[in-house]
Short mmCIF file of C-alpha atoms and ligand atoms in Angstrom, two decimals:
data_model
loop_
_atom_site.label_atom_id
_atom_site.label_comp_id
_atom_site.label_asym_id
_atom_site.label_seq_id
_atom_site.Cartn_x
_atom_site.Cartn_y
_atom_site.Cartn_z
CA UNK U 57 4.77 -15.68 -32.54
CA UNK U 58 6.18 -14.12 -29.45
CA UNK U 59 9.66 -13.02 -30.55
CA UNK U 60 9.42 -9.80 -28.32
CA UNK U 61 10.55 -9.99 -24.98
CA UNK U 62 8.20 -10.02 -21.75
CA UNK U 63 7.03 -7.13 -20.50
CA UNK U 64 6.75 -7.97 -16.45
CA UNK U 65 4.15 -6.67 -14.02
CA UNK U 66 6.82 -4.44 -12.32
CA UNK U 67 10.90 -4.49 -12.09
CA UNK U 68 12.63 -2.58 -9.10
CA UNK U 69 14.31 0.29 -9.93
CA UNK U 70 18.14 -0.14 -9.04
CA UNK U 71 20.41 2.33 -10.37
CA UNK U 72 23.92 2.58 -10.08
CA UNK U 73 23.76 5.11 -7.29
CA UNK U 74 22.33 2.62 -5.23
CA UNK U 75 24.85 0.31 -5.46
CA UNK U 76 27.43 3.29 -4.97
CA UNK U 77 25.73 4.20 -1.75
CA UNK U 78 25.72 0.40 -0.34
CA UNK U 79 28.81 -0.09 -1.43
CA UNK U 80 30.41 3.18 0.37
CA UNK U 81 28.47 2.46 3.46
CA UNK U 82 29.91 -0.83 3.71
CA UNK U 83 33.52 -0.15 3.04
CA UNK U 84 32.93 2.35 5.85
CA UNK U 85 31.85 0.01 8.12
CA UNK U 86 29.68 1.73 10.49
CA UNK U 87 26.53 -0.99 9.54
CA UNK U 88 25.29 0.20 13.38
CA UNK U 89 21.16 0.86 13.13
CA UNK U 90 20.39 4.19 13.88
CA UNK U 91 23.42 5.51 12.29
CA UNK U 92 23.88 8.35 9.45
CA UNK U 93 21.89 6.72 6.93
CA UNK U 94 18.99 5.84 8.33
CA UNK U 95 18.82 9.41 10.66
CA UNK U 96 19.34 10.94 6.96
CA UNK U 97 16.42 9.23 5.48
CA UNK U 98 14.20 9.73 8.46
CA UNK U 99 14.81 13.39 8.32
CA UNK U 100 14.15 12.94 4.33
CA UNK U 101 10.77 11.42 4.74
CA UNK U 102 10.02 14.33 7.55
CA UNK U 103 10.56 16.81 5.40
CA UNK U 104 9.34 16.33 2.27
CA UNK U 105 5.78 15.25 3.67
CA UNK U 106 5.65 17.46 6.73
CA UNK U 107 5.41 14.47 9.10
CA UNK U 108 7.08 14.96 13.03
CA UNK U 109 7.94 11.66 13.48
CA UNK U 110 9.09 8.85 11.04
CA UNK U 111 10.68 5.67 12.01
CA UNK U 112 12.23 3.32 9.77
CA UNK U 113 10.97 -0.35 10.76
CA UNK U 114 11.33 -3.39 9.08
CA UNK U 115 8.31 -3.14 7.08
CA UNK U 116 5.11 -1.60 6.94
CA UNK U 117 3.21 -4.61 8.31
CA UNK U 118 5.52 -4.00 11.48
CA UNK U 119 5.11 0.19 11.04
CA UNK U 120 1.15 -1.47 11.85
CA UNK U 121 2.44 -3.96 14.40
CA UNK U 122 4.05 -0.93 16.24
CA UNK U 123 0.74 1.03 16.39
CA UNK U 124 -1.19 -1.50 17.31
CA UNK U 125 1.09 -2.11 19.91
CA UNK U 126 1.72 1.56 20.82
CA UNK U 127 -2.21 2.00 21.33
CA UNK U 128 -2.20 -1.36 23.24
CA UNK U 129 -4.90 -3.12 21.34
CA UNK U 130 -5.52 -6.11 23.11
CA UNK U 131 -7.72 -8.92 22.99
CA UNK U 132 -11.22 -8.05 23.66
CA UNK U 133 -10.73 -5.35 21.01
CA UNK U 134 -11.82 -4.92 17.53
CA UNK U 135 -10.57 -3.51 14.50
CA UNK U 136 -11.98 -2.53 11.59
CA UNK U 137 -10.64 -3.17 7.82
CA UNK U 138 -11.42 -3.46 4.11
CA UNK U 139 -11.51 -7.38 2.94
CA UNK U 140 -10.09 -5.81 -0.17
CA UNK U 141 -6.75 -5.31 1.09
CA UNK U 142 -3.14 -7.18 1.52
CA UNK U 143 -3.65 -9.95 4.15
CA UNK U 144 -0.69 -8.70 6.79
CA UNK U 145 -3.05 -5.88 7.63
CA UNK U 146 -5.50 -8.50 9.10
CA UNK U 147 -2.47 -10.14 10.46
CA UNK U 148 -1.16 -7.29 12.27
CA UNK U 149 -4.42 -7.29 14.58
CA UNK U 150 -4.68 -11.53 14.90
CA UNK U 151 -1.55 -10.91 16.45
CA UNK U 152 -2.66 -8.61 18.76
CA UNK U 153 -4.72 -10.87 19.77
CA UNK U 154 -7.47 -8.98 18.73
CA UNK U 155 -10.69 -9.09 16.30
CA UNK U 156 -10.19 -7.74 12.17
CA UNK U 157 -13.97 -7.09 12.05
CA UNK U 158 -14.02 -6.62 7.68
CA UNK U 159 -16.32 -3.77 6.31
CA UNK U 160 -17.66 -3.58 2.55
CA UNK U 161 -15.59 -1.39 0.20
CA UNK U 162 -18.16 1.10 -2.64
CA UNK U 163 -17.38 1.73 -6.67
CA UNK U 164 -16.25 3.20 -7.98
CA UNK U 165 -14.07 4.49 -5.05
CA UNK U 166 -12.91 1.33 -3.52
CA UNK U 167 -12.73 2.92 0.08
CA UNK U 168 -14.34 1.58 2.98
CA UNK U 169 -18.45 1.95 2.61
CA UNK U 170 -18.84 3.93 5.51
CA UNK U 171 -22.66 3.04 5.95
CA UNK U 172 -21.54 -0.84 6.14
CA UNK U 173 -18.81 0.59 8.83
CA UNK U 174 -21.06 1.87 11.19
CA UNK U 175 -23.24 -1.02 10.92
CA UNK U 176 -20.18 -2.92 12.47
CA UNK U 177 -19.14 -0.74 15.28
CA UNK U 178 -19.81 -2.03 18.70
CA UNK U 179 -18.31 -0.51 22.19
CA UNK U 180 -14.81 -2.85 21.04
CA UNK U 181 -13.83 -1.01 18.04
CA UNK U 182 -10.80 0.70 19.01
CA UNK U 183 -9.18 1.64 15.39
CA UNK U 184 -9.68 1.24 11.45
CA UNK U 185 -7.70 1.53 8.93
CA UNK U 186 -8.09 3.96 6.19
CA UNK U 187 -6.68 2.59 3.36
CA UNK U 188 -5.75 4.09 -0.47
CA UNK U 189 -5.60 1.19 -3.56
CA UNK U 190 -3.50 1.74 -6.38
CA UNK U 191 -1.85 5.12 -4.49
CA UNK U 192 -5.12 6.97 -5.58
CA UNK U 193 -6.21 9.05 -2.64
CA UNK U 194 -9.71 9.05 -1.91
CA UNK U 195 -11.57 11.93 -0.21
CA UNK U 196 -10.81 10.62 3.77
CA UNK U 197 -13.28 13.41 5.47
CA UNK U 198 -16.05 10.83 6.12
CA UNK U 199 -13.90 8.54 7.49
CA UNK U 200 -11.57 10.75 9.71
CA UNK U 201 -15.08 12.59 10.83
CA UNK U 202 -16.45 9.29 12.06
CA UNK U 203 -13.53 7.85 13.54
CA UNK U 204 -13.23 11.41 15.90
CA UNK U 205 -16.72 11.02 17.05
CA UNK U 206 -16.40 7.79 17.50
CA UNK U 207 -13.17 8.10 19.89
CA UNK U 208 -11.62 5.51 17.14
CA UNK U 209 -8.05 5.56 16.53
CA UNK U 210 -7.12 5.73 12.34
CA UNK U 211 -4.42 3.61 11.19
CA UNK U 212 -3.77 4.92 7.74
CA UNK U 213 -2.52 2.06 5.32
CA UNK U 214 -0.60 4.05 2.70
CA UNK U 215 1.88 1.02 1.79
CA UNK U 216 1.33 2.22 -1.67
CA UNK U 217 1.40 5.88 -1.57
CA UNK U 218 4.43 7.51 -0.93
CA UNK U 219 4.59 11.25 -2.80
CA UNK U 220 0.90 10.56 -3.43
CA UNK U 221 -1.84 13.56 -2.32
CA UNK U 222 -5.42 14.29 -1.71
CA UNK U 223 -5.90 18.22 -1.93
CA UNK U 224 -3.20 19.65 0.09
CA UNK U 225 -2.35 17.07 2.33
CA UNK U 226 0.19 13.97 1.74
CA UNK U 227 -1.20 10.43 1.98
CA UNK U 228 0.83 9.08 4.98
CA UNK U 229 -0.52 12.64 7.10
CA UNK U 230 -3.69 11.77 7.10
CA UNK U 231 -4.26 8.95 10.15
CA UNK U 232 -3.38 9.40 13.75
CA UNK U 233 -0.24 6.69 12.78
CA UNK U 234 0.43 5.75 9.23
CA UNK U 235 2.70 3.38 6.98
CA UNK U 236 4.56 3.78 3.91
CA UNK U 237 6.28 0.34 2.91
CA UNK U 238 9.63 0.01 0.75
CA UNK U 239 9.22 -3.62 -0.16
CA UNK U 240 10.42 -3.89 -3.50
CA UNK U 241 7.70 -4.10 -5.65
CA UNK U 242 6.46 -0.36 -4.10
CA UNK U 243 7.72 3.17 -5.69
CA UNK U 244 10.41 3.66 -3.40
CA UNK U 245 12.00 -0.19 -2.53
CA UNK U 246 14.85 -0.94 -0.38
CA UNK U 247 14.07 -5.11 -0.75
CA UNK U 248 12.12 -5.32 2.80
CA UNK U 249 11.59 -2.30 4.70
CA UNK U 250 8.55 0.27 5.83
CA UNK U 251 8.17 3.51 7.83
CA UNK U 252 6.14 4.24 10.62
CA UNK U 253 4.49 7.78 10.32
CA UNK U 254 2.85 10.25 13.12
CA UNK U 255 2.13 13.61 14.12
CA UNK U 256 1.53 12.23 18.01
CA UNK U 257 4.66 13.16 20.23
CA UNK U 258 3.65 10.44 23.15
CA UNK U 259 3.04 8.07 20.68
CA UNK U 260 6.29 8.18 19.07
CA UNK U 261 7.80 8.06 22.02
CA UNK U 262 5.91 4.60 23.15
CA UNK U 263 6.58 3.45 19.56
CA UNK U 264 10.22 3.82 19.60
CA UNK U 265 10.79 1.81 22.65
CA UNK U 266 8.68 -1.10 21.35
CA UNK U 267 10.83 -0.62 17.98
CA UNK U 268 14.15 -1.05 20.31
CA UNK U 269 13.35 -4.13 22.03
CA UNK U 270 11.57 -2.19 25.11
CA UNK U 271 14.55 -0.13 25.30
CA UNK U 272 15.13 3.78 25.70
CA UNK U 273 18.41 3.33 23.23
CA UNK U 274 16.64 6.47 20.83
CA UNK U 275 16.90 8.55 24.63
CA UNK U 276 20.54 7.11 24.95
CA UNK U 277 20.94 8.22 20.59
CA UNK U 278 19.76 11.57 21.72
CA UNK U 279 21.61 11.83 24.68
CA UNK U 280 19.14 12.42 26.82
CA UNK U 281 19.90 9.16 29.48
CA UNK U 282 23.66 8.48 30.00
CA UNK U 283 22.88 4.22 29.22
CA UNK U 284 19.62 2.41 27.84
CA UNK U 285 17.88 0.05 29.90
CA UNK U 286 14.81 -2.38 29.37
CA UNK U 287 12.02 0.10 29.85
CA UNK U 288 8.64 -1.58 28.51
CA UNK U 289 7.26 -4.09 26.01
CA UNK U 290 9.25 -4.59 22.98
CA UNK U 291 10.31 -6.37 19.97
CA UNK U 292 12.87 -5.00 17.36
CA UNK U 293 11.25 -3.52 14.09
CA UNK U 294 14.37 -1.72 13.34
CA UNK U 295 15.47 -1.11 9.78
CA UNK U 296 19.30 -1.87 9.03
CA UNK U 297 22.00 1.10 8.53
CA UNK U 298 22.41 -1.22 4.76
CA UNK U 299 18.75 -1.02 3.93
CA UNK U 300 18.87 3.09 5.10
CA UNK U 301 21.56 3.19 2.74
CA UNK U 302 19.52 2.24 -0.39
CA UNK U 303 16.60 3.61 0.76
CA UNK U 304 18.39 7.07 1.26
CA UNK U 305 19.71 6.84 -2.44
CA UNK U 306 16.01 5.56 -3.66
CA UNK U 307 14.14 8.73 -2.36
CA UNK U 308 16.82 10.97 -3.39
CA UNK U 309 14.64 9.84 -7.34
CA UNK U 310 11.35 9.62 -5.75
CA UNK U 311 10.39 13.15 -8.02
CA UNK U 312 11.72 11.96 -11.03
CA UNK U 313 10.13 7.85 -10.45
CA UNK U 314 6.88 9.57 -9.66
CA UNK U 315 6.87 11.47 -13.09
CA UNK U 316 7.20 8.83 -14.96
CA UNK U 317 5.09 6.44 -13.50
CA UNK U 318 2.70 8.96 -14.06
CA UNK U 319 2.88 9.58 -17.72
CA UNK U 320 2.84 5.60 -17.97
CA UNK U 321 -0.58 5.72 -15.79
CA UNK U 322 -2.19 8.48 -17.92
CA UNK U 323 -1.03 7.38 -21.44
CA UNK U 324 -2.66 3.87 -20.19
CA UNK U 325 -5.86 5.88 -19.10
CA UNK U 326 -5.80 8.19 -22.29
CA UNK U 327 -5.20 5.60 -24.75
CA UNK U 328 -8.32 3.01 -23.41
CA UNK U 329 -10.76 5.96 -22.90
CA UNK U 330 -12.95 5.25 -25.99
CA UNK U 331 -13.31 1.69 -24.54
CA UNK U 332 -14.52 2.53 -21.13
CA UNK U 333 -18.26 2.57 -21.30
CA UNK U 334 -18.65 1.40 -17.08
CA UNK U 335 -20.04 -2.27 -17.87
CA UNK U 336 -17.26 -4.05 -19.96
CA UNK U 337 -14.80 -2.03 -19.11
CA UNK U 338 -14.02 0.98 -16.07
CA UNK U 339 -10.55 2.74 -15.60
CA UNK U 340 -9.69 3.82 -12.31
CA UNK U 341 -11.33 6.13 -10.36
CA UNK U 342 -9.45 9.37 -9.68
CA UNK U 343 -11.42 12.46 -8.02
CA UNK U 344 -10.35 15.75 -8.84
CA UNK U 345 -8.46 16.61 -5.51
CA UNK U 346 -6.34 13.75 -5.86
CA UNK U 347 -3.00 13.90 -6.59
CA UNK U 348 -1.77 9.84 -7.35
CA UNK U 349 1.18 8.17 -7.43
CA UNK U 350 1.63 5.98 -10.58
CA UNK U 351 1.82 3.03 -7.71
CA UNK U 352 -0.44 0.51 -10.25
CA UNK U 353 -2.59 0.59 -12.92
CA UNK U 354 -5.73 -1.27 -12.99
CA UNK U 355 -8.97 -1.92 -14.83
CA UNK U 356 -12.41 -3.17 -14.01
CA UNK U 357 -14.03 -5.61 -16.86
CA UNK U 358 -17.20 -6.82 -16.68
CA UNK U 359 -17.15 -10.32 -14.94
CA UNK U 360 -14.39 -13.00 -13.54
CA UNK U 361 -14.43 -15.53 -16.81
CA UNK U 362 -13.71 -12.12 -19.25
CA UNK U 363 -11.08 -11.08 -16.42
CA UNK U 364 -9.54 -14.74 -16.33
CA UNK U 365 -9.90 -15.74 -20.04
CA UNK U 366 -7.80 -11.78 -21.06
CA UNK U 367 -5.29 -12.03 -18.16
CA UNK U 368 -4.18 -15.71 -19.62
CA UNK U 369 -4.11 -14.19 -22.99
CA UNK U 370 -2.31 -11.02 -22.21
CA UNK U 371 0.05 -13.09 -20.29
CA UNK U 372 0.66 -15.94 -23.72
CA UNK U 373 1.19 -12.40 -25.39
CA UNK U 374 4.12 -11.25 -23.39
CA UNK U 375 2.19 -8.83 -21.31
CA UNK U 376 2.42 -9.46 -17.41
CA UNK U 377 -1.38 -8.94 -16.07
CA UNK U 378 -2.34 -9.89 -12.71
CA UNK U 379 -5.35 -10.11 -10.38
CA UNK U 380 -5.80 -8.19 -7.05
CA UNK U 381 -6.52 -8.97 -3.93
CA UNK U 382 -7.86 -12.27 -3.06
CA UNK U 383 -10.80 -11.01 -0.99
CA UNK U 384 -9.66 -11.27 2.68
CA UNK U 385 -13.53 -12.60 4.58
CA UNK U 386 -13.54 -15.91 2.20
CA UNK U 387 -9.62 -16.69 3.04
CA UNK U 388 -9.30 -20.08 4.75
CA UNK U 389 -7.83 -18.16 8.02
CA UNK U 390 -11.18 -16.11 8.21
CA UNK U 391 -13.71 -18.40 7.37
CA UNK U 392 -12.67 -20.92 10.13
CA UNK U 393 -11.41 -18.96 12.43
CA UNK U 394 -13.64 -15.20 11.76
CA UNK U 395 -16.57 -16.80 10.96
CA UNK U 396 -16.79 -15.23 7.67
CA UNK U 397 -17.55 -16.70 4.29
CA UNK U 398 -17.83 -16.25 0.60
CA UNK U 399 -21.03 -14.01 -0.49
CA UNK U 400 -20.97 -11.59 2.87
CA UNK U 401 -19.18 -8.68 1.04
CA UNK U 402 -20.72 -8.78 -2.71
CA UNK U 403 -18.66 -5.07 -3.53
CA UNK U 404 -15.47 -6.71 -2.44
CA UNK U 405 -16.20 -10.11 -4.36
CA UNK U 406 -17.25 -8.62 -7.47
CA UNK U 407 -14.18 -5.77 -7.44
CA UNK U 408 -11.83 -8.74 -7.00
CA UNK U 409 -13.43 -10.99 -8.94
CA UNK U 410 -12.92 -8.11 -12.02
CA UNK U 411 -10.24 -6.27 -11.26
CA UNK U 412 -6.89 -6.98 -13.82
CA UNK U 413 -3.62 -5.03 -13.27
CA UNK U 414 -1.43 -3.83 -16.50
CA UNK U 415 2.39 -3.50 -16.38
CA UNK U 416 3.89 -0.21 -15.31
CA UNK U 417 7.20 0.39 -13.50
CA UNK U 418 9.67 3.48 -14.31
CA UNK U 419 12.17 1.51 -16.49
CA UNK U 420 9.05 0.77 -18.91
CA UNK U 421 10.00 1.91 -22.47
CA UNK U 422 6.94 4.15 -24.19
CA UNK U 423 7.17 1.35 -26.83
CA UNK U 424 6.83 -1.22 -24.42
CA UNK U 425 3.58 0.87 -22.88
CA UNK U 426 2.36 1.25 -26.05
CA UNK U 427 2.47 -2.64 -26.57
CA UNK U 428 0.87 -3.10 -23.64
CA UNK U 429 -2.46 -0.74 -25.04
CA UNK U 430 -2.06 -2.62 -28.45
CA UNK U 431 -2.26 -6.12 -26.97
CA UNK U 432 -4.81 -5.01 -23.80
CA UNK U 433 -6.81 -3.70 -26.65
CA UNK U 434 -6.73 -6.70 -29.65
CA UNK U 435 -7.84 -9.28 -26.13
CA UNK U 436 -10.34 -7.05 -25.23
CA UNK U 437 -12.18 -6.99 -28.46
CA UNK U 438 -11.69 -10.84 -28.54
CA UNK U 439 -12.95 -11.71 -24.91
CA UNK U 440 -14.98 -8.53 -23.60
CA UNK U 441 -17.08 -7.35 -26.26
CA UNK U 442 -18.70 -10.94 -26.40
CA UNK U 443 -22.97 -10.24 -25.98
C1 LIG L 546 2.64 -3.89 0.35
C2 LIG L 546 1.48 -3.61 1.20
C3 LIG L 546 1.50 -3.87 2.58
C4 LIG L 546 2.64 -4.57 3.27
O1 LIG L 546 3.88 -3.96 3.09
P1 LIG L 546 5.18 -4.70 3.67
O2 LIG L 546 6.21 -3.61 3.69
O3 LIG L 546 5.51 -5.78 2.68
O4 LIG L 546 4.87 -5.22 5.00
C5 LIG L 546 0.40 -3.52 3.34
N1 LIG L 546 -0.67 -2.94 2.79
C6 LIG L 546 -0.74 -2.69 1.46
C7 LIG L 546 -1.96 -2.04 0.91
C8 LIG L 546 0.32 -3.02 0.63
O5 LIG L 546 0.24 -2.78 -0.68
#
């Protein structure tokens, strides 16, 4: 029955470019961190989104490490966060030794609820992160406005949002320090890899000590010290030269892979339309001032057996659905160590519960998009529409 072949929920995007650029950095030799490559896709990232300070890192949950650490959250402190998120952002602030203190998420947004958030401020909420699903920007005045008055430092999670924008500004510009991450399943992947992202001068500077093993080698780079010595607290969340290397080549496409996953995200949206009546089925949520990225598509259906019995279905069909995210407050970690269980965050239960993610990555054919409608649409009239 299946003679056609499978359609996978994404597939990096590895041209021959990429393996040109590798390949001519490493004939070359110079493999040092900090060298050409990575200083050329620093200054990349700078430019095209406006941001003063980018540092390549080994991944965005370290881009979150490094602000944590760069604010010195410590133990005693709490941080705020979205249970419907990827578990290293709760990570980042266990290690920290501090508190994730989880907020509710609303529909059809699926941003923080910021009515639940300030029922969970106390005096030891020192930052929260402001996070965007799918690379859909949603409107981050309410949050930004609360987290000023509050004296509340913004960590803005846009893993998935690179050359995504709400109104004028770039996703990645918004928070006081920011992420973008290049693991290989995002737009732009280099295998493992992030960027930290801020407009704060003294915080860059902390942050790219910590990112050097405590040292002031990026004073040394700029030759502003004549040697680099152990200066503070540390680790090393430097990217490799290699990685630069393919990530320089990736964004050099970053237009072009944008586009297209784009015309893949609307044809989805256009061609389920007449289906989407809120309760069996809702497409995602897109205000008008926001400018997304194609990152993932996703639907809501109308409870977790519909969700369960079409993603098995789509899946026997040659169609690569998933689920996202397990919901963070009912994880084992959290529920013995947090204190938090199953049924405190009904939004976040119910979005997870529902929520199934279609195929869509830039090497997607239009016939294979339009098999994905076709078969999305003959299991949704055969599981959904039951009474
Ligand atoms: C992918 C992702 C991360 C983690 O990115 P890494 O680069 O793998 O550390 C964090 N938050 C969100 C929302 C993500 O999608």
């Amino acid at each position: 029955m299946n003679d056609k072949p499978y359609i996978p929920l994404s597939r990096p995007d590895i041209q021959p470019e990429d393996v040109e650029a590798v390949a001519e950095l490493l004939r070359g030799g110079a493999i040092a961190s900090d060298g050409p490559a990575t200083k050329a896709a620093q200054a990349a990232l700078s430019d095209a989104f406006g941001i003063p300070h980018v540092l390549l890192v080994t991944s965005a949950t370290h881009a979150m490490e490094l602000a944590l650490m760069a604010w010195g959250i410590r133990p005693g402190d709490e941080v705020i966060l979205p249970s419907f998120t990827f578990v290293s952002v709760a990570t980042a602030i266990v290690r920290m030794g501090a508190t994730p203190v989880f907020a509710e998420i609303e529909e059809p947004s699926l941003a923080l609820d910021m009515a639940d958030v300030e029922r969970r401020r106390t005096p030891a909420t020192r930052a929260i992160v402001l996070s965007h699903y799918a690379g859909i920007g949603m409107d981050p005045a309410p949050l930004l406005g609360w987290a000023r008055r509050h004296g509340v430092k913004v960590f803005e999670d846009a893993a998935q949002c690179i050359g995504a924008r709400y109104g004028d500004r770039w996703l990645g510009g918004l928070g006081d320090a920011a992420c973008y991450s290049f693991h290989y399943t995002k737009n732009i992947g280099c295998g493992e890899g992030g960027a930290f992202l801020t407009a704060d001068t003294a915080l860059a500077r902390k942050a790219e000590i910590i990112r050097e093993k405590g040292t002031n080698r990026q004073k040394f780079l700029r030759g502003e010290v004549d040697k680099y010595r152990w200066v503070g607290e540390g680790s090393s969340f430097v990217l490799s030269e290699i990685h630069g290397a393919l990530l320089g080549s990736q964004l050099q496409r970053l237009e072009a892979v944008t586009r297209r996953r784009m015309q893949l995200f609307n044809r989805y949206r256009e061609a389920l339309a007449d289906l989407e009546d809120g309760r069996h089925l809702r497409l995602p949520f897109v205000p008008p001032d926001s400018q997304p990225n194609g990152h993932l598509f996703y639907v809501l259906l109308r409870d977790e057996e519909t969700r369960d019995a079409m993603m098995d279905d789509l899946r026997a069909r040659g169609v690569g659905a998933t689920f996202h995210y397990v919901p963070l407050h009912s994880s084992p970690y959290a529920t013995e160590h947090l204190g938090t269980k199953r049924g405190d965050f009904p939004v976040t239960e119910s979005v997870c519960e529902r929520l199934l993610r279609l195929p869509l990555y830039p090497a997607m054919t239009d016939d294979e998009a339009e098999r994905v409608v076709g078969t999305f649409r003959d299991v949704f009239r055969q599981h959904a529409l039951r009474p």
